[in-house]
PDB file of C-alpha atoms in Angstrom:
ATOM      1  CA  UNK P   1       0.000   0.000   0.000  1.00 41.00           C
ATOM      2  CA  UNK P   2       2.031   3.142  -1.098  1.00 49.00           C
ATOM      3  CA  UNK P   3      -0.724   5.484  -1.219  1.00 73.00           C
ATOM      4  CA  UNK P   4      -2.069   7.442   2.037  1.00 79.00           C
ATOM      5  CA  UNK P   5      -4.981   8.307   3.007  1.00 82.00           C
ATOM      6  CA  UNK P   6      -8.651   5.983   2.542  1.00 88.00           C
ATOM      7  CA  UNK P   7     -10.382   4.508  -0.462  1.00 94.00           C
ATOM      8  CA  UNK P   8     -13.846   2.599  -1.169  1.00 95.00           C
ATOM      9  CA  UNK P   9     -16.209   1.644  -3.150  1.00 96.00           C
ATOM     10  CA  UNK P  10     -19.746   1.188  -2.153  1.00 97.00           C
ATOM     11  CA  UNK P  11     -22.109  -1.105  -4.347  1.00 97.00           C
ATOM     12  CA  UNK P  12     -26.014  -1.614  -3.599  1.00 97.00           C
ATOM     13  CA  UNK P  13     -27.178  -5.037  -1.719  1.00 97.00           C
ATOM     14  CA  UNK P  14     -28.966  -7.312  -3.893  1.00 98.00           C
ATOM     15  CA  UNK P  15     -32.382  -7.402  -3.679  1.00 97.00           C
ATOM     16  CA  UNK P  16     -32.395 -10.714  -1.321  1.00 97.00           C
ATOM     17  CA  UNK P  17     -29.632  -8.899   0.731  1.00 97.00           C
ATOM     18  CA  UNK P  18     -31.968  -5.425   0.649  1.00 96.00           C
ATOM     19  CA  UNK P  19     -34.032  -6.101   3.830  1.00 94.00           C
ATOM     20  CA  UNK P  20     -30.609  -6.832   5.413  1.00 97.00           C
ATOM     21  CA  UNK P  21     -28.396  -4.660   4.072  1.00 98.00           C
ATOM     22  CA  UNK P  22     -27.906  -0.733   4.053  1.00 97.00           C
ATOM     23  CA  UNK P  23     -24.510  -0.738   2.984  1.00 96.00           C
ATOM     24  CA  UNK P  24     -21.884  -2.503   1.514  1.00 97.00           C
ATOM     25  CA  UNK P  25     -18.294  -0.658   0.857  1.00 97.00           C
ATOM     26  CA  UNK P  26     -14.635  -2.483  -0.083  1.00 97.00           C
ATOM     27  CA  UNK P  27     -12.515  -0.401   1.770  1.00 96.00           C
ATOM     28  CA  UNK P  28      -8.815   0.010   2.250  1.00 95.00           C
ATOM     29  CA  UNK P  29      -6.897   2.699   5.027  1.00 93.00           C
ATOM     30  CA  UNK P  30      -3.275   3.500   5.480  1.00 91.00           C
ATOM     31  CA  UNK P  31      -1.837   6.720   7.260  1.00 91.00           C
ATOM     32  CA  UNK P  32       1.589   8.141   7.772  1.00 89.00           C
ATOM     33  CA  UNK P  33       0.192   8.333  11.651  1.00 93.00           C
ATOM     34  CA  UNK P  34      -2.434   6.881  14.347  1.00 93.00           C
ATOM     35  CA  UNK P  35      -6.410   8.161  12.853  1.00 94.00           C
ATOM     36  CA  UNK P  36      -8.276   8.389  16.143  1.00 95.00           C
ATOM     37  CA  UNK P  37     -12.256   8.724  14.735  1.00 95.00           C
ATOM     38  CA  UNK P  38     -15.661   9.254  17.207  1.00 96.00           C
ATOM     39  CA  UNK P  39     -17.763   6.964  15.519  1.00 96.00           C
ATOM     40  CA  UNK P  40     -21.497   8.125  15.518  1.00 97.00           C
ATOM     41  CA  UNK P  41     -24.108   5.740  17.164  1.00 97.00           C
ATOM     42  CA  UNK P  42     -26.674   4.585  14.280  1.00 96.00           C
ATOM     43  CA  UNK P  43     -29.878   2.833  13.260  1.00 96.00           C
ATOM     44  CA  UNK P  44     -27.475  -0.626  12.118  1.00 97.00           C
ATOM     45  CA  UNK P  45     -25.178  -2.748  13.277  1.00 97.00           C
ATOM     46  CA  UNK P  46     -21.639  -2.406  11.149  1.00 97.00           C
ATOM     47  CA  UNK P  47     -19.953  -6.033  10.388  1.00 98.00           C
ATOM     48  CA  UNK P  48     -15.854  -5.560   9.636  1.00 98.00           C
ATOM     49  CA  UNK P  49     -14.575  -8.199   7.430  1.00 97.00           C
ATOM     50  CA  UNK P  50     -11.331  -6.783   7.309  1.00 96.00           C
ATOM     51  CA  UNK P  51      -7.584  -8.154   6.770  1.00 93.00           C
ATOM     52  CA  UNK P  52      -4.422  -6.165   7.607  1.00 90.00           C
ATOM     53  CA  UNK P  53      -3.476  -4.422  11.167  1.00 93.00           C
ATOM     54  CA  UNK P  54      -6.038  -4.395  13.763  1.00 94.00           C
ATOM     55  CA  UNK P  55      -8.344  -1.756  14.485  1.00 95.00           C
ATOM     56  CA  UNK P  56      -9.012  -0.423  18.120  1.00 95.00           C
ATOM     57  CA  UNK P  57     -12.400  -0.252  19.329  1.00 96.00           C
ATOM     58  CA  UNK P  58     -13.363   1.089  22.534  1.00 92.00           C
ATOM     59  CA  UNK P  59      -9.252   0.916  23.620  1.00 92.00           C
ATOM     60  CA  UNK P  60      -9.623  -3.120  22.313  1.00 95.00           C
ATOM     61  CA  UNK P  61      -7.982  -4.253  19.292  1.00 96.00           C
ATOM     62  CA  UNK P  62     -10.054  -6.121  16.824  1.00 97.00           C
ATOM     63  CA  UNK P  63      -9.016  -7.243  12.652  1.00 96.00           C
ATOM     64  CA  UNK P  64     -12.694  -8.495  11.679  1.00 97.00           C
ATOM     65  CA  UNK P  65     -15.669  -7.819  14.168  1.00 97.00           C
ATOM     66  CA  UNK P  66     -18.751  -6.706  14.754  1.00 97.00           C
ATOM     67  CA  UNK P  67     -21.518  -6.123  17.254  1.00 95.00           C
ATOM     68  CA  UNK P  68     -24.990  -4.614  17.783  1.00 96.00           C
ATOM     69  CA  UNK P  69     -26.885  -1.257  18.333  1.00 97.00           C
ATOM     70  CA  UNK P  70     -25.662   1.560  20.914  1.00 97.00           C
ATOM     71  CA  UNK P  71     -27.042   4.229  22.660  1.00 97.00           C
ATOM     72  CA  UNK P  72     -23.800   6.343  22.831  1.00 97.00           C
ATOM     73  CA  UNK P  73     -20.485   6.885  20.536  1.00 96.00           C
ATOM     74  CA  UNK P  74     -17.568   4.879  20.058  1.00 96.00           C
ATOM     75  CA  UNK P  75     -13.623   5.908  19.664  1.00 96.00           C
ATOM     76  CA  UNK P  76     -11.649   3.743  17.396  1.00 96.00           C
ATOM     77  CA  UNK P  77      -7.950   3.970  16.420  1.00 95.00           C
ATOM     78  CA  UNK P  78      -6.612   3.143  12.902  1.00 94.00           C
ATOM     79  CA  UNK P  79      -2.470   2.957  13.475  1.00 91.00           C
ATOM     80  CA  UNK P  80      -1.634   0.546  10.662  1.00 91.00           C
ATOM     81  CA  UNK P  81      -2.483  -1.040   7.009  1.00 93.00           C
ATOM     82  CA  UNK P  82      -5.995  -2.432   6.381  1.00 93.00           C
ATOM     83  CA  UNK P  83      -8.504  -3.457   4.053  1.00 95.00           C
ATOM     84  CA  UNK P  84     -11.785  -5.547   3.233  1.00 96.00           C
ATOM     85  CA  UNK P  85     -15.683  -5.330   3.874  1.00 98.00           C
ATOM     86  CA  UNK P  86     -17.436  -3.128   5.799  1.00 98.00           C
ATOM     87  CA  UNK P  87     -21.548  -4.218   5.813  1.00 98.00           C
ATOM     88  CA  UNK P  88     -23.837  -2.102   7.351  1.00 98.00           C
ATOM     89  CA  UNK P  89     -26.721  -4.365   9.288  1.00 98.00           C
ATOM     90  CA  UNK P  90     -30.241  -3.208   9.534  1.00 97.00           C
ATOM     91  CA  UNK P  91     -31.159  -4.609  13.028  1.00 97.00           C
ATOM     92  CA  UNK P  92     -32.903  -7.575  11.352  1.00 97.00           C
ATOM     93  CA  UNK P  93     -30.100  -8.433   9.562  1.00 97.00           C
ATOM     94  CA  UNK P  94     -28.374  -8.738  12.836  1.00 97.00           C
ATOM     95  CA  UNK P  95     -30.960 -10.663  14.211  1.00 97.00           C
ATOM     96  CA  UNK P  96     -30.843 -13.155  11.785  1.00 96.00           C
ATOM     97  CA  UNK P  97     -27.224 -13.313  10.771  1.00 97.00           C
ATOM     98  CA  UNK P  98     -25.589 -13.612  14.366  1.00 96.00           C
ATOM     99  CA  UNK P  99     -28.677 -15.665  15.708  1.00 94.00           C
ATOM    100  CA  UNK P 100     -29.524 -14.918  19.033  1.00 95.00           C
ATOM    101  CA  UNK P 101     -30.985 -11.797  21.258  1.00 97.00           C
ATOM    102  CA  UNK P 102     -29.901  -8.590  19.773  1.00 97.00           C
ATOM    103  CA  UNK P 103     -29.636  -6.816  23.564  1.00 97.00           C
ATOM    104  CA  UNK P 104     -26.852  -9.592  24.245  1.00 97.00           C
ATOM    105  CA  UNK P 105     -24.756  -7.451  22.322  1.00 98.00           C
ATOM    106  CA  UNK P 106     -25.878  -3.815  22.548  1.00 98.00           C
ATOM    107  CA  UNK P 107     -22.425  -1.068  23.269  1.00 97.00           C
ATOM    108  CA  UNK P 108     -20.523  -3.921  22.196  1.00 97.00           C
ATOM    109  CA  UNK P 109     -17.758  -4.742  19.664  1.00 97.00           C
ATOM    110  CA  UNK P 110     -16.971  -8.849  19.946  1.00 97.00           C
ATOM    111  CA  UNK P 111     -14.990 -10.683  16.976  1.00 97.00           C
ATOM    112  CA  UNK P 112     -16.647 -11.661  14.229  1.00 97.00           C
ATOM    113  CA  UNK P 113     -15.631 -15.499  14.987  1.00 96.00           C
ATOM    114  CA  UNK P 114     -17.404 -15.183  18.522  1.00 96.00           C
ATOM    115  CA  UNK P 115     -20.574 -15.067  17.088  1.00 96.00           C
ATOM    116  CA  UNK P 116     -19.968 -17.019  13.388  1.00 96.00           C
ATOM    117  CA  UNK P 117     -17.224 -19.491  14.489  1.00 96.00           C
ATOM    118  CA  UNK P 118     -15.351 -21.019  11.504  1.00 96.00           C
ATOM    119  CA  UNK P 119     -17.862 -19.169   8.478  1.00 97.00           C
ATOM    120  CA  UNK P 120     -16.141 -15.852   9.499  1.00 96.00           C
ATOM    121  CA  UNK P 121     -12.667 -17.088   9.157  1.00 96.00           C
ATOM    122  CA  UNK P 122     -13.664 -18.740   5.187  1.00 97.00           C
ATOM    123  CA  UNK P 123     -15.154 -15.274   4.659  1.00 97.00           C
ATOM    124  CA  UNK P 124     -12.466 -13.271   5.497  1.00 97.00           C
ATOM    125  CA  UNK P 125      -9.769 -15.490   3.950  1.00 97.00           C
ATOM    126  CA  UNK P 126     -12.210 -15.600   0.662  1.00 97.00           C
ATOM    127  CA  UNK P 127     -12.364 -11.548   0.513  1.00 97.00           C
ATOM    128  CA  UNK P 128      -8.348 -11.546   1.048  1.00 96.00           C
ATOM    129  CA  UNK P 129      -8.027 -13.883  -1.958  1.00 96.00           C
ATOM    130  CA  UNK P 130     -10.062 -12.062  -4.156  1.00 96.00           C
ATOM    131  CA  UNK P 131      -7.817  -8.990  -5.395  1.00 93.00           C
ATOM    132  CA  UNK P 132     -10.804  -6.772  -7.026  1.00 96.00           C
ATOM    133  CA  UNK P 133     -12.598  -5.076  -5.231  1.00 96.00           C
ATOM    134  CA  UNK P 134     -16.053  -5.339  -7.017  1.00 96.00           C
ATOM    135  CA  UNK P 135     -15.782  -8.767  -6.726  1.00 97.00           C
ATOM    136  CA  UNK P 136     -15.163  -8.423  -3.379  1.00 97.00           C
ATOM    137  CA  UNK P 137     -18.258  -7.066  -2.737  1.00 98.00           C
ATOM    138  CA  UNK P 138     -20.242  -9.197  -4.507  1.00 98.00           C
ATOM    139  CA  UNK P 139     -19.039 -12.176  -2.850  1.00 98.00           C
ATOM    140  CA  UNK P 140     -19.670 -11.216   0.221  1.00 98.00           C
ATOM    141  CA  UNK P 141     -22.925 -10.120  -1.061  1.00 98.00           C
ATOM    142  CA  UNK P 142     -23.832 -14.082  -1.740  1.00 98.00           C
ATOM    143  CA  UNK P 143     -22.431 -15.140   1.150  1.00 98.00           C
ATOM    144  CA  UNK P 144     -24.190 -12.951   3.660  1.00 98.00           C
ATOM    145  CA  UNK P 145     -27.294 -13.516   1.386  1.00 98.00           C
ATOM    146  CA  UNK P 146     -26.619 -17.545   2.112  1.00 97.00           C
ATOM    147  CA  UNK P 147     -25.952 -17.370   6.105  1.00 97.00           C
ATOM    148  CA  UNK P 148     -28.315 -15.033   6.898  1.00 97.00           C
ATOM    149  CA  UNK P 149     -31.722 -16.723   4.634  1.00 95.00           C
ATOM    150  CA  UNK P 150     -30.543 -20.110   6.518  1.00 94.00           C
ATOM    151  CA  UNK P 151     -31.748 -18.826   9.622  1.00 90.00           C
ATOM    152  CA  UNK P 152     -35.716 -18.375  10.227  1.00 90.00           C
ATOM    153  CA  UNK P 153     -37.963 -15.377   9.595  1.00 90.00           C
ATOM    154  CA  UNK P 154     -38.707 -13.011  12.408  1.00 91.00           C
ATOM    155  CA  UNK P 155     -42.127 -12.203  12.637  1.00 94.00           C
ATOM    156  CA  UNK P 156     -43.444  -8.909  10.486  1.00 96.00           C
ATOM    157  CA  UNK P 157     -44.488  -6.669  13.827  1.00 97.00           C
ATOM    158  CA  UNK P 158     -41.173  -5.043  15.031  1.00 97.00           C
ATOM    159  CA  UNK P 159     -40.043  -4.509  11.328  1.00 96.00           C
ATOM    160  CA  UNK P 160     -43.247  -2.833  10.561  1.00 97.00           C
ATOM    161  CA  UNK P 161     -42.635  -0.886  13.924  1.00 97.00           C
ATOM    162  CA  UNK P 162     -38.942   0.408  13.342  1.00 97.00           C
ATOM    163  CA  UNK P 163     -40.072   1.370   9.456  1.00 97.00           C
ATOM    164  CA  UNK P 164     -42.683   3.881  10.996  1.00 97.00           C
ATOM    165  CA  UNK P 165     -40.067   4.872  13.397  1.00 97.00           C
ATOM    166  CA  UNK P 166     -37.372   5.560  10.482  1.00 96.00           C
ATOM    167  CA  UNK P 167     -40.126   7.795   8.398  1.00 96.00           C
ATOM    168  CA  UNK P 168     -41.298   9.737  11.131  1.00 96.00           C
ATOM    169  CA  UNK P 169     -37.865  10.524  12.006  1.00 96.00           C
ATOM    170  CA  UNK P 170     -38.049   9.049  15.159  1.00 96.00           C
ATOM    171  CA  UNK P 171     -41.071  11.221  16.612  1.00 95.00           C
ATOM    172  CA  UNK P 172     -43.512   8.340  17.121  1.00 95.00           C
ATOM    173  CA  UNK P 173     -44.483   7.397  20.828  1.00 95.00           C
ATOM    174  CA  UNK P 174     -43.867   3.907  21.880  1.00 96.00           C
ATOM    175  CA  UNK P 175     -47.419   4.041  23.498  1.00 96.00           C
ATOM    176  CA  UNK P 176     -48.631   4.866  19.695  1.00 96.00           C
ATOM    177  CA  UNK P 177     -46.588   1.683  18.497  1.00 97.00           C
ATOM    178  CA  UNK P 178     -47.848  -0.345  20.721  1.00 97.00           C
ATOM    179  CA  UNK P 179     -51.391   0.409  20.174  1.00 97.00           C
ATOM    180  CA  UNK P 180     -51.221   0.222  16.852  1.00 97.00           C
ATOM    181  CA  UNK P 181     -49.741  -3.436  17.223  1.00 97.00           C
ATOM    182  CA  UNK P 182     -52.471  -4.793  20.051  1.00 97.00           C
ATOM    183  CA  UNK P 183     -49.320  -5.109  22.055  1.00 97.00           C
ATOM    184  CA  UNK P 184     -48.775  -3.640  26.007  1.00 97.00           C
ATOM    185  CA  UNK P 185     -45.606  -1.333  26.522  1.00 97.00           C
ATOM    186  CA  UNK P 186     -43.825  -4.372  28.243  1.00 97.00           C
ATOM    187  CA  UNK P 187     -44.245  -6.571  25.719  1.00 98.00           C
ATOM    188  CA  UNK P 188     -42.933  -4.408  22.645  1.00 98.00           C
ATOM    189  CA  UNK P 189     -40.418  -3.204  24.743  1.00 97.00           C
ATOM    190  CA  UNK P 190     -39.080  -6.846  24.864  1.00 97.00           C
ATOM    191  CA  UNK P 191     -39.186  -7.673  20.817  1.00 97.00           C
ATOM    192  CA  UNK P 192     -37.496  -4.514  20.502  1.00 98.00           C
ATOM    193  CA  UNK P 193     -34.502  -5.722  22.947  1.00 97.00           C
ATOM    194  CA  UNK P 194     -34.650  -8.857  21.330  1.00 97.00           C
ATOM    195  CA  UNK P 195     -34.854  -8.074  17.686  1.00 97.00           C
ATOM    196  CA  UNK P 196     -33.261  -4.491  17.615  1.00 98.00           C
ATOM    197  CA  UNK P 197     -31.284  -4.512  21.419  1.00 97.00           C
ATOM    198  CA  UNK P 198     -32.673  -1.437  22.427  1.00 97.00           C
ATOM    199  CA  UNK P 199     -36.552  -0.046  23.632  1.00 97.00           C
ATOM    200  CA  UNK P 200     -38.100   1.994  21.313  1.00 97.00           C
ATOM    201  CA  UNK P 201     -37.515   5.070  23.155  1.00 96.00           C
ATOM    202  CA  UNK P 202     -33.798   4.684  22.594  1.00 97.00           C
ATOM    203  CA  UNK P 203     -34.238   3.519  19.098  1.00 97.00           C
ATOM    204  CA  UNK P 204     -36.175   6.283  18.995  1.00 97.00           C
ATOM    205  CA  UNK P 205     -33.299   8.823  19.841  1.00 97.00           C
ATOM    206  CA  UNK P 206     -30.599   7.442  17.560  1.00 98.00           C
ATOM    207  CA  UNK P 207     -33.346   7.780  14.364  1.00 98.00           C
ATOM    208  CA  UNK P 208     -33.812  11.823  15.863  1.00 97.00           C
ATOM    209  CA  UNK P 209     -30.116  12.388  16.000  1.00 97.00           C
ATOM    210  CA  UNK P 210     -29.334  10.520  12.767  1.00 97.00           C
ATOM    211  CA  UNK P 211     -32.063  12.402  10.998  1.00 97.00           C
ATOM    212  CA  UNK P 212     -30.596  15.770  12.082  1.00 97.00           C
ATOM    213  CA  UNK P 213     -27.133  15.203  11.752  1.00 96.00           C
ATOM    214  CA  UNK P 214     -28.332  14.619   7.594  1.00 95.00           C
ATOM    215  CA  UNK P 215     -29.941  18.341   7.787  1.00 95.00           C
ATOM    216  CA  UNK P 216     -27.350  20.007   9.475  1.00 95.00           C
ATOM    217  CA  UNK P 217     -24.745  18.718   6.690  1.00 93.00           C
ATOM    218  CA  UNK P 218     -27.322  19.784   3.787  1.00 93.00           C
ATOM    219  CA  UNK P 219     -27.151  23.368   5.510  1.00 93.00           C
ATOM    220  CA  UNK P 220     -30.503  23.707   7.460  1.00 94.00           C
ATOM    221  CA  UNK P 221     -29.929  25.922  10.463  1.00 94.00           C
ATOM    222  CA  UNK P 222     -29.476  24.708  13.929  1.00 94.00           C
ATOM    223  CA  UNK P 223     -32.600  26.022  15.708  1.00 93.00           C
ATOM    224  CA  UNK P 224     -34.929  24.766  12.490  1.00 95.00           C
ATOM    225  CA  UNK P 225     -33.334  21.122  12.819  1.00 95.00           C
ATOM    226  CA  UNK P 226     -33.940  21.307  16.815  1.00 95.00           C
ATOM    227  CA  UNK P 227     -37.658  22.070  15.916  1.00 94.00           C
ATOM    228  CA  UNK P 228     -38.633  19.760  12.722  1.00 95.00           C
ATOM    229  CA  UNK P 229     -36.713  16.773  14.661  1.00 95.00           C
ATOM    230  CA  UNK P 230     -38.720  16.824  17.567  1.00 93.00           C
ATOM    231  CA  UNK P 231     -35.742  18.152  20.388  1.00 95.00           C
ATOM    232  CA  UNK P 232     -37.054  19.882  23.574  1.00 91.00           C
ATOM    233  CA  UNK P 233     -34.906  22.994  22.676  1.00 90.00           C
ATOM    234  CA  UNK P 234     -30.848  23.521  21.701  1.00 88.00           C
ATOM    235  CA  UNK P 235     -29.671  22.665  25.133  1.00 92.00           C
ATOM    236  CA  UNK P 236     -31.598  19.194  24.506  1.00 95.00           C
ATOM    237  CA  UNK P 237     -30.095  18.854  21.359  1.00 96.00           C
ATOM    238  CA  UNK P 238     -26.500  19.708  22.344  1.00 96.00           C
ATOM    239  CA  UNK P 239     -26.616  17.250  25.270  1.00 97.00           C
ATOM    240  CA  UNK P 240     -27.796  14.579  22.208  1.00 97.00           C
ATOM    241  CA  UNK P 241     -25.408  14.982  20.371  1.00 97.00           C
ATOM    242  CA  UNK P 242     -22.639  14.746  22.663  1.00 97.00           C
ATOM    243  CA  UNK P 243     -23.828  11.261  24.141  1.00 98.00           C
ATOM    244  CA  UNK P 244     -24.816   9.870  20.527  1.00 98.00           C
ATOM    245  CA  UNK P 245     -21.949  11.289  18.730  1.00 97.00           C
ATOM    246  CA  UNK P 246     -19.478  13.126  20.303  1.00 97.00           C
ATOM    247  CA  UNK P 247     -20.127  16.823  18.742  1.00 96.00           C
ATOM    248  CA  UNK P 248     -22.301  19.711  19.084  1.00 95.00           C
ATOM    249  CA  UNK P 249     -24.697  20.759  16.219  1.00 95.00           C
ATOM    250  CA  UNK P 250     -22.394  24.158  15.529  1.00 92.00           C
ATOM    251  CA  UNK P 251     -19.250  21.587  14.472  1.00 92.00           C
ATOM    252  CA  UNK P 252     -21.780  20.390  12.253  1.00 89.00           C
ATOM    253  CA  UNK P 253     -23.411  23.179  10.854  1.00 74.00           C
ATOM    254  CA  UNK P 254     -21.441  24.790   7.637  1.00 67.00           C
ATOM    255  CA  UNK P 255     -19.779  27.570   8.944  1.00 57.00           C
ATOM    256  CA  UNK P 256     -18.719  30.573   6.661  1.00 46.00           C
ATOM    257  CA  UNK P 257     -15.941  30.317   4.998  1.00 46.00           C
ATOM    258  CA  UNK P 258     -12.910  31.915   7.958  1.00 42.00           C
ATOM    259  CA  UNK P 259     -15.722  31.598  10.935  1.00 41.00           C
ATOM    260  CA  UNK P 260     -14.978  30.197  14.325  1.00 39.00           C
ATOM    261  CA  UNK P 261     -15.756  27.014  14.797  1.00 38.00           C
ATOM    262  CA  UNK P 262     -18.709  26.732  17.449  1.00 36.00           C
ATOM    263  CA  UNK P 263     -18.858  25.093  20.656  1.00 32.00           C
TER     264      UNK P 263
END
């Protein structure tokens, strides 16, 4: 690797993989120095199948891993050579792919082996045999589609519920969800741990914050964003997006060109 800096290409899951899926990216990352990177929490669960120098995660050092949803940020370190497959998980991809309760592994980064045993080690020495990158992707694209469709359907309910959650931008009620299903609070609260690893409330939160990091980078002003996404005012918002991402709306915001950089 004699050139710096990152590179990726992204390529759309296959329709089998869609439901699964949001992303899939062949990446590659080499500095001249240590990258330390806040990673945002976010409506998915990421899947590393990577080859190279280890990644830290939460001070831990991990080559390919995973885990599940999280309610707060994460710092990882990038100090040496690395490449492969970074997928994106919807929660139900999760669900199905890793094959047990999804709040087993919420705020947590585990190998990928811990949870796939020998499969993860055939996939990761597959993607480090294959030197192009689109083909890359596309194998692990039939693989993933193969692993994951081996294990049993969930039921339709908490999908349908997280799908109203992601339009309304995370504004619906959990007492709203649960009427609509004929469920009682307790009882959606538990699918949600065990298909998504977090209460709706949560789930809730991390759609809000996603939603209005995406209009702060298209240029919507900060006290618009704190009203269309539903915060109780800035200070609500600030405190947000310090737990779920380590930042403040003004870092976000695009500043004029020579500004200060707000706190």
């Amino acid at each position: 690797m004699s050139t710096l800096g990152p590179a990726m290409v992204e390529a759309a899951p296959s329709a089998a993989l869609r439901p699964y899926v949001t992303r899939l990216c062949a990446y590659r990352e080499h500095y001249g120095s240590p990258i330390t990177r806040s990673e945002a929490a976010m409506p998915g669960a990421v899947l590393i199948l990577a080859f190279g120098a280890p990644m830290e995660v939460g001070g831990e050092r991990f080559t390919a891993f995973t885990g599940g949803l999280g309610d707060r940020f994460t710092v990882t370190r990038v100090s040496g050579p690395c490449e492969g497959v970074e997928v994106v998980l919807t929660p139900f991809g999760a669900r199905r792919l890793y094959g047990l309760p999804l709040r087993h592994l919420t705020n947590l980064t585990v190998p990928v082996g811990d949870l796939l045993g020998p499969w993860a080690d055939m996939v990761v020495g597959r993607l480090a045999e294959t030197p192009s990158w689109r083909e890359r992707l596309a194998l692990a694209d039939r693989l993933l589609t193969a692993r994951i469709h081996e294990e049993p359907p969930l039921g339709p309910e908490v999908p349908w519920a997280w799908a109203r959650l992601l339009a309304s931008g995370g504004r619906l009620s959990a007492a709203s969800l649960a009427e609509s299903l004929g469920w009682s609070h307790r009882h959606l609260v538990a699918r949600f741990q065990d298909q998504i690893g977090l209460p709706p409330k949560t789930v809730a939160r991390v759609i809000r914050f996603g939603r209005a990091m995406r209009m702060l980078h298209s240029g919507t002003p900060i006290a618009q964003v704190a009203a269309e996404c539903g915060f109780y005012d800035q200070a609500h918002m600030n405190r947000e997006f310090r737990v779920l991402g380590d930042t403040t709306p003004g870092q976000i915001y695009p500043r004029p060109e020579g500004a200060g950089r707000a706190s």
